[in-house]
mmCIF file of C-alpha atoms and ligand atoms in Angstrom:
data_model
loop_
_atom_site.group_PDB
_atom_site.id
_atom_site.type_symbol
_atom_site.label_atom_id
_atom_site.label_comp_id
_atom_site.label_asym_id
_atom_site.label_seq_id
_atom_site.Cartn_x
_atom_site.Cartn_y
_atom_site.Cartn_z
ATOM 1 C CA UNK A 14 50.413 -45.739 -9.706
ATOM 2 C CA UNK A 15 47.249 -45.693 -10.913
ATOM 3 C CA UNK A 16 45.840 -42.466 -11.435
ATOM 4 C CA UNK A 17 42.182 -42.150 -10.852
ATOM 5 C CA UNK A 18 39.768 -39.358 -12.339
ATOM 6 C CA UNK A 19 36.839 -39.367 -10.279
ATOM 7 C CA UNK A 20 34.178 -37.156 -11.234
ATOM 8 C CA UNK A 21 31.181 -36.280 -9.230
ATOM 9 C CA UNK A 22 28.430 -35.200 -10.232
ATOM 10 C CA UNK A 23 26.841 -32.877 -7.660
ATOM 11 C CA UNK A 24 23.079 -33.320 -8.043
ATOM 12 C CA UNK A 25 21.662 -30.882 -9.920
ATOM 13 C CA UNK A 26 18.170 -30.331 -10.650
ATOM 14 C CA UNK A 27 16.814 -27.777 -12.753
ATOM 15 C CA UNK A 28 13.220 -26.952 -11.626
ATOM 16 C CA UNK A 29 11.946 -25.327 -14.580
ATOM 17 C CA UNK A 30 8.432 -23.534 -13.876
ATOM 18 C CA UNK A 31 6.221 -22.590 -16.925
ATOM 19 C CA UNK A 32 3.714 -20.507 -16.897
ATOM 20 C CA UNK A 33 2.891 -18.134 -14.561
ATOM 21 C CA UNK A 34 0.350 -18.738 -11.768
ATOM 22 C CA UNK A 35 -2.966 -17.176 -12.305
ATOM 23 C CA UNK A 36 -4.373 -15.409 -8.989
ATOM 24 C CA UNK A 37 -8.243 -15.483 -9.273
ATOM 25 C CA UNK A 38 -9.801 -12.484 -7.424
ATOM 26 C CA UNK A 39 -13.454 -12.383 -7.399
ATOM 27 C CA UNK A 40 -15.377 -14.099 -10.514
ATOM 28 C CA UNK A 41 -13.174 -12.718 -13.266
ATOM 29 C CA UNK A 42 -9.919 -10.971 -12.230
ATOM 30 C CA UNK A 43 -6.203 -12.144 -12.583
ATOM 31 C CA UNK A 44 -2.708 -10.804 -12.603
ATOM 32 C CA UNK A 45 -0.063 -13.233 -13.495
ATOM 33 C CA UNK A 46 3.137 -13.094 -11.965
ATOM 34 C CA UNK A 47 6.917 -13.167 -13.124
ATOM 35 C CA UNK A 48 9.283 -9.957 -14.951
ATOM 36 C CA UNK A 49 5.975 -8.973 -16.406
ATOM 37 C CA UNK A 50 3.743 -8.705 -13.651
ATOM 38 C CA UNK A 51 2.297 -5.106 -12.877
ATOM 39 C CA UNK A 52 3.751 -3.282 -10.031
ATOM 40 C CA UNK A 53 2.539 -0.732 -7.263
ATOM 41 C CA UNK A 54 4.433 1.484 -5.151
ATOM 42 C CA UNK A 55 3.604 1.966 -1.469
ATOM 43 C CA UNK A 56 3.646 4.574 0.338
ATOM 44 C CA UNK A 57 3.369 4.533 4.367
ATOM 45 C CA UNK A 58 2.846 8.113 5.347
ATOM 46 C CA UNK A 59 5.469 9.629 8.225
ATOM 47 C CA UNK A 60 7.670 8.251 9.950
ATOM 48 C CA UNK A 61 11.164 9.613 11.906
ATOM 49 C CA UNK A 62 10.289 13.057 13.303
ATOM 50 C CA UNK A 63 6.938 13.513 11.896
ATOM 51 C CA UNK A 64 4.623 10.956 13.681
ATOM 52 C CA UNK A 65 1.720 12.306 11.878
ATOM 53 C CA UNK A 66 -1.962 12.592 14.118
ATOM 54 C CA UNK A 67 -2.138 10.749 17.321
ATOM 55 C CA UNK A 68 -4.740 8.735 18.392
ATOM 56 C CA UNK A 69 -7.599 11.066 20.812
ATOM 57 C CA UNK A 70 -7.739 8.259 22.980
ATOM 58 C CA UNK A 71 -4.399 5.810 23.209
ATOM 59 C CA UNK A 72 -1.992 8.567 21.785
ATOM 60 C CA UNK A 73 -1.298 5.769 18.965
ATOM 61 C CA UNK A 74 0.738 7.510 16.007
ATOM 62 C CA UNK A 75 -0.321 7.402 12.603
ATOM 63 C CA UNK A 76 3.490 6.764 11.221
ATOM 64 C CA UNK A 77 3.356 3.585 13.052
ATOM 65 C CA UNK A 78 0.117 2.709 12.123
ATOM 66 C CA UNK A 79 0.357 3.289 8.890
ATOM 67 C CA UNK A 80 3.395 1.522 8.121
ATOM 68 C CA UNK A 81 1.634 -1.665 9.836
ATOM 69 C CA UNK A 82 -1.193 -1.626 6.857
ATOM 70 C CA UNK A 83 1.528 -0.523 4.639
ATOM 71 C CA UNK A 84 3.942 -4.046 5.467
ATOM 72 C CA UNK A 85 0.923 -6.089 5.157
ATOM 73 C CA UNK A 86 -0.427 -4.457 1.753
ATOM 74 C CA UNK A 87 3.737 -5.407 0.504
ATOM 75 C CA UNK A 88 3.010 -8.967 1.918
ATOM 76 C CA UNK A 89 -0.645 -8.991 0.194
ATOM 77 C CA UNK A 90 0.411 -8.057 -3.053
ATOM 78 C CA UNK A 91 3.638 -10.136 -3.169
ATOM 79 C CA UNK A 92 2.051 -12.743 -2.608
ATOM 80 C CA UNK A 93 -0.028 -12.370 -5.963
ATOM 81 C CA UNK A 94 2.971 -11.735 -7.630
ATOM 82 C CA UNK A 95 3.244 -8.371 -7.982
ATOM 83 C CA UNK A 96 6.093 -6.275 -7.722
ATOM 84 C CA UNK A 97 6.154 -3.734 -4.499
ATOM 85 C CA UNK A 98 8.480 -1.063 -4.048
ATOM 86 C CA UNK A 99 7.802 0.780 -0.928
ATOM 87 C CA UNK A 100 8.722 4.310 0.089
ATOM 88 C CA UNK A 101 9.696 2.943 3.342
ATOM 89 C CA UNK A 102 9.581 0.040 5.359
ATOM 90 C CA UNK A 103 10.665 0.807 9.182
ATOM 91 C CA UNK A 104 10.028 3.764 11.389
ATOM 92 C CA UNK A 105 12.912 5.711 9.851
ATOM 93 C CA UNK A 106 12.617 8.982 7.902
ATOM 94 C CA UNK A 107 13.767 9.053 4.536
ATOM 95 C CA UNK A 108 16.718 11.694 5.286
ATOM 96 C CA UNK A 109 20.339 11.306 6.478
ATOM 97 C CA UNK A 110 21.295 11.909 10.220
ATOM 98 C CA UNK A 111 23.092 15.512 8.981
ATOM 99 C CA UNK A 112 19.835 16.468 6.870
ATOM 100 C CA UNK A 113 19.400 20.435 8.063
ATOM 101 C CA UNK A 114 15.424 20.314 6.799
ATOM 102 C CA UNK A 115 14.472 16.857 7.143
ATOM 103 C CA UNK A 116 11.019 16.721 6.196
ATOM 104 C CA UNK A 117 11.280 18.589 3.059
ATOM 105 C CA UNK A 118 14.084 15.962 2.111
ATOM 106 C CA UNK A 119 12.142 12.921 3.677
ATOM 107 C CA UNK A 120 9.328 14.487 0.979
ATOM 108 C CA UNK A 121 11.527 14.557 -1.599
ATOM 109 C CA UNK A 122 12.591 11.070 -1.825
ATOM 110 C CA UNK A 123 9.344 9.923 -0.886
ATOM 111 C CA UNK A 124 8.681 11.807 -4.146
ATOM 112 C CA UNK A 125 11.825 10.157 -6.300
ATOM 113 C CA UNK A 126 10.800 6.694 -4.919
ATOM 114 C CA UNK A 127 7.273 6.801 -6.084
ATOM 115 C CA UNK A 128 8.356 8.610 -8.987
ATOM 116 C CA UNK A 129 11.553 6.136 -10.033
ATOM 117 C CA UNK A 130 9.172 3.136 -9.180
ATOM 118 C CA UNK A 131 7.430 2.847 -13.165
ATOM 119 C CA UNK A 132 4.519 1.229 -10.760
ATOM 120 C CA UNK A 133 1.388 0.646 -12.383
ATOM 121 C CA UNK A 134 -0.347 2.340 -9.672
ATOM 122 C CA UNK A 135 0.722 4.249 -6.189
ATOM 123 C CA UNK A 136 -0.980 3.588 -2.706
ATOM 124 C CA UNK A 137 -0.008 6.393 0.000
ATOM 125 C CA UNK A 138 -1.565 4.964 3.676
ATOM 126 C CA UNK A 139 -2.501 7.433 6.053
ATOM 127 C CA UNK A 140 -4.530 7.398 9.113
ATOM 128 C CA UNK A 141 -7.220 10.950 9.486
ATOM 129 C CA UNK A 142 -8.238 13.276 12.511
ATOM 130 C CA UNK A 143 -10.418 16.117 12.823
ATOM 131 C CA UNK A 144 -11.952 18.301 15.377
ATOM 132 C CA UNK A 145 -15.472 16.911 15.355
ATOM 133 C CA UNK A 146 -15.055 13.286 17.045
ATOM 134 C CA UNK A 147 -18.433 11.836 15.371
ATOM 135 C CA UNK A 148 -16.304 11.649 11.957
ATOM 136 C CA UNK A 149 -15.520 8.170 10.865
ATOM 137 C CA UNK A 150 -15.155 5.680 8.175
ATOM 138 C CA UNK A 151 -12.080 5.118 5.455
ATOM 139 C CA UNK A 152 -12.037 7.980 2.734
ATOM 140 C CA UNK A 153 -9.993 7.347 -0.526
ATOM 141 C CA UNK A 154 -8.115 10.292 -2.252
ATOM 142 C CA UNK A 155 -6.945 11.265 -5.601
ATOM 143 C CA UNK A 156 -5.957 13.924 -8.276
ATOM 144 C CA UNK A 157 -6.887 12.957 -11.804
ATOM 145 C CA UNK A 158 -8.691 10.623 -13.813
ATOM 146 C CA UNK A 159 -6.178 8.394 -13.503
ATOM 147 C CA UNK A 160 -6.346 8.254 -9.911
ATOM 148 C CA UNK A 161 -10.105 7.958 -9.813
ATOM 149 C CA UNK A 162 -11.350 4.550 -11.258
ATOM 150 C CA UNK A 163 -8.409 2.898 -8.769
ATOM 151 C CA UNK A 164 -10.047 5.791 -5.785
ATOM 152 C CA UNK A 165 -13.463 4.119 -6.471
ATOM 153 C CA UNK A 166 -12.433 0.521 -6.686
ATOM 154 C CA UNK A 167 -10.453 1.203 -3.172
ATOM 155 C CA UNK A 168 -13.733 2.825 -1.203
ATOM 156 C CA UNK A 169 -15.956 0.343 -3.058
ATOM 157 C CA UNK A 170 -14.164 -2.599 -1.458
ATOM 158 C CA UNK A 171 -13.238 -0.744 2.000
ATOM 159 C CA UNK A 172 -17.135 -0.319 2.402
ATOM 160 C CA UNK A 173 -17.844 -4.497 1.904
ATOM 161 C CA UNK A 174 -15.371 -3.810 5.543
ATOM 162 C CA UNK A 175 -17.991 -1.397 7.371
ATOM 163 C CA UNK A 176 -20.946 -1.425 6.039
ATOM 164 C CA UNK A 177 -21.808 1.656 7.705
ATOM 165 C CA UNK A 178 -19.164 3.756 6.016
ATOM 166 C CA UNK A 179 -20.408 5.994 3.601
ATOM 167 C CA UNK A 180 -17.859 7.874 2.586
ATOM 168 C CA UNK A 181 -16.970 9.014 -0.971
ATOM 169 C CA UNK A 182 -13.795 9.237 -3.185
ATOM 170 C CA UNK A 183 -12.463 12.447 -3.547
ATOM 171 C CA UNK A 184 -10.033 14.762 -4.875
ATOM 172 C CA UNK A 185 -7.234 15.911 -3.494
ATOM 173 C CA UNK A 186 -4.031 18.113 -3.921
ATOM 174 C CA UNK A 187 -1.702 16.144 -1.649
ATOM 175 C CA UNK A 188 1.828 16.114 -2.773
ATOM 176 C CA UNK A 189 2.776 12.404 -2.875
ATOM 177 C CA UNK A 190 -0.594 12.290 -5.794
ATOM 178 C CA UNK A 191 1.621 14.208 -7.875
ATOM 179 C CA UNK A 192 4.775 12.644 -7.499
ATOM 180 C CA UNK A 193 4.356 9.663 -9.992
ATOM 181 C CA UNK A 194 2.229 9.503 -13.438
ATOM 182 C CA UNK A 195 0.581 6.187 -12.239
ATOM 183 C CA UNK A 196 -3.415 6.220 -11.184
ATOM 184 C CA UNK A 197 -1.936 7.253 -7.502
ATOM 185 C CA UNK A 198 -4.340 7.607 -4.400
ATOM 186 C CA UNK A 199 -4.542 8.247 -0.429
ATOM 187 C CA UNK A 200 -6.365 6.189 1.569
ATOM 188 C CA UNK A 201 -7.643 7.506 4.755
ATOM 189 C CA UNK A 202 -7.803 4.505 6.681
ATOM 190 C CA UNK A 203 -9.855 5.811 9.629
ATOM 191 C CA UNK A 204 -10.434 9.009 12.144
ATOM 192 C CA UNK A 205 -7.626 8.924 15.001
ATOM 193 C CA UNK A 206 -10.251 11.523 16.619
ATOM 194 C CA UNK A 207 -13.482 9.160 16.359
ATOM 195 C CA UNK A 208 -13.385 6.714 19.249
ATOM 196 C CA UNK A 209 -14.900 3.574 16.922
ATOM 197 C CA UNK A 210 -12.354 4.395 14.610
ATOM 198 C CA UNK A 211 -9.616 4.194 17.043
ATOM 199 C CA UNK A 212 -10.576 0.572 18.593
ATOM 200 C CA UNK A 213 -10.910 -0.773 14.992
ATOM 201 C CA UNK A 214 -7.296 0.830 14.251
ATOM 202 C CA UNK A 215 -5.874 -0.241 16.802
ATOM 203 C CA UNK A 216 -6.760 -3.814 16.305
ATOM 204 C CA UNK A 217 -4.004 -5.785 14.789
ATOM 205 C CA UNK A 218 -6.570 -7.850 13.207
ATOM 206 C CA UNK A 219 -8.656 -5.434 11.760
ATOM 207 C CA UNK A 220 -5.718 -3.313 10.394
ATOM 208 C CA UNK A 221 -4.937 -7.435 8.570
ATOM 209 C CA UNK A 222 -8.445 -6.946 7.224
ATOM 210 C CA UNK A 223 -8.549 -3.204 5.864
ATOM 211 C CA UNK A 224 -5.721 -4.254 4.142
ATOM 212 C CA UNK A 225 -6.893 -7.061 2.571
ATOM 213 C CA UNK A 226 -9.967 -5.056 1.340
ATOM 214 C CA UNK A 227 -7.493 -2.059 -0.075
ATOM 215 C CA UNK A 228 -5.612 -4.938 -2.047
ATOM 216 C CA UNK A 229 -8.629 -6.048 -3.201
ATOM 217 C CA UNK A 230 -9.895 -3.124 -4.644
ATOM 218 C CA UNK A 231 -6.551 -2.575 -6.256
ATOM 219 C CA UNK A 232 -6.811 -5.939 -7.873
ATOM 220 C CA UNK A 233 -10.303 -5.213 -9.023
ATOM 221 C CA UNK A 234 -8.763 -1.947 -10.627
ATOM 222 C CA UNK A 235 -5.993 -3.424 -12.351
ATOM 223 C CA UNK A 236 -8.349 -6.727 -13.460
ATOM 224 C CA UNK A 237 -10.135 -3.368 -15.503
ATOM 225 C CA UNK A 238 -7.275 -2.183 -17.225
ATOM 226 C CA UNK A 239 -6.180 -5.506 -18.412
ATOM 227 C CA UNK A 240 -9.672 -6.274 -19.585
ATOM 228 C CA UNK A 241 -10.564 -2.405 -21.500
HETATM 229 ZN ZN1 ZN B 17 -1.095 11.459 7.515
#
């Protein structure tokens, strides 16, 4: 009997890609991709029993809101390349079903996450509200130096998206800016108490574009620190 060795020889194919891709933002700016690549840390504010404001008008809550800009900052900036950790990405708390004081230990991971993450830089999305309604516009947060070129980059790009917003960086002593060492920041995406605001937030679309312009700032902010 003849004994026959037959060998075969799954296809293999070893795709070997070298180099990393360059993402042009702007003119001048790039971050290349791969183990290297910089990293942020997201940070949707809320979520599980603390909904945050509500919207004056539709009763829309910020924790949902804000984890809608947060998922498509992740998408944004994995796209480019970069690593994304994110505090959280559904409407859960970050606390067990048994916790006795939730949101002090939904806080305090919040904290360990953003802390844990080494991210390059730390982007905590919030919607605003306050008791006079003619208040609008996207304000940008932070605590230190650190904190401010990547603050000014952020509003500087937000206001290319509403060219009537005229609102400033500014400092803040908010407890997720102190979590990590990174540049870190809050952005205030819009007034839940100014009607204008509201529409705008509420618009799927425009929430796409305010994040798009956030990104973009960020990129312009780390395109800086690789250049200096
Ligand atoms: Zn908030």
């Amino acid at each position: 009997m003849r004994k026959m060795k037959k060998w075969i020889a799954g296809g293999l194919l070893a795709a070997w890609i070298v180099g990393a891709g360059l993402l042009w933002v702007g003119e001048s700016a790039y971050v290349s991709g791969g183990a290297e690549a910089a990293a942020v840390v997201i940070d949707a504010g809320h979520g599980g029993i603390d909904p945050g404001v509500t919207g004056r008008l539709t009763g829309v809550r910020e924790c949902d809101l804000n984890l809608s800009v947060a998922l498509e900052l992740e998408r944004l900036f994995s796209q480019s390349g970069l690593r994304v950790a994110m505090t959280r990405r559904t409407g859960e708390g970050l606390y067990g079903p048994d916790e006795p004081n939730k949101k002090s230990a939904d806080m305090r991971r919040r904290g360990e996450i953003i802390a844990g993450s080494g991210a390059d830089m730390m982007i905590s999305v919030h919607m605003n509200f306050i008791g006079d309604a003619r208040c609008a516009g996207t304000q940008v947060f932070y605590r230190d130096e650190a904190g401010r070129e990547l603050a000014a980059c952020i509003q500087n790009a937000v206001r290319t998206l509403q060219p009537g917003n005229r609102r400033t960086a500014h400092t803040g002593d908010y407890f997720v800016l102190k979590a990590g060492s990174m540049p870190s920041v809050i952005v205030e995406c819009g007034f839940l108490s100014n009607a204008g605001d509201e529409a705008l937030l509420t618009d799927e679309a425009y929430r796409r574009r305010l994040a798009w312009h956030i990104y973009d700032g960020a990129m312009e902010f780390l395109a800086r620190r690789q250049k200096s």
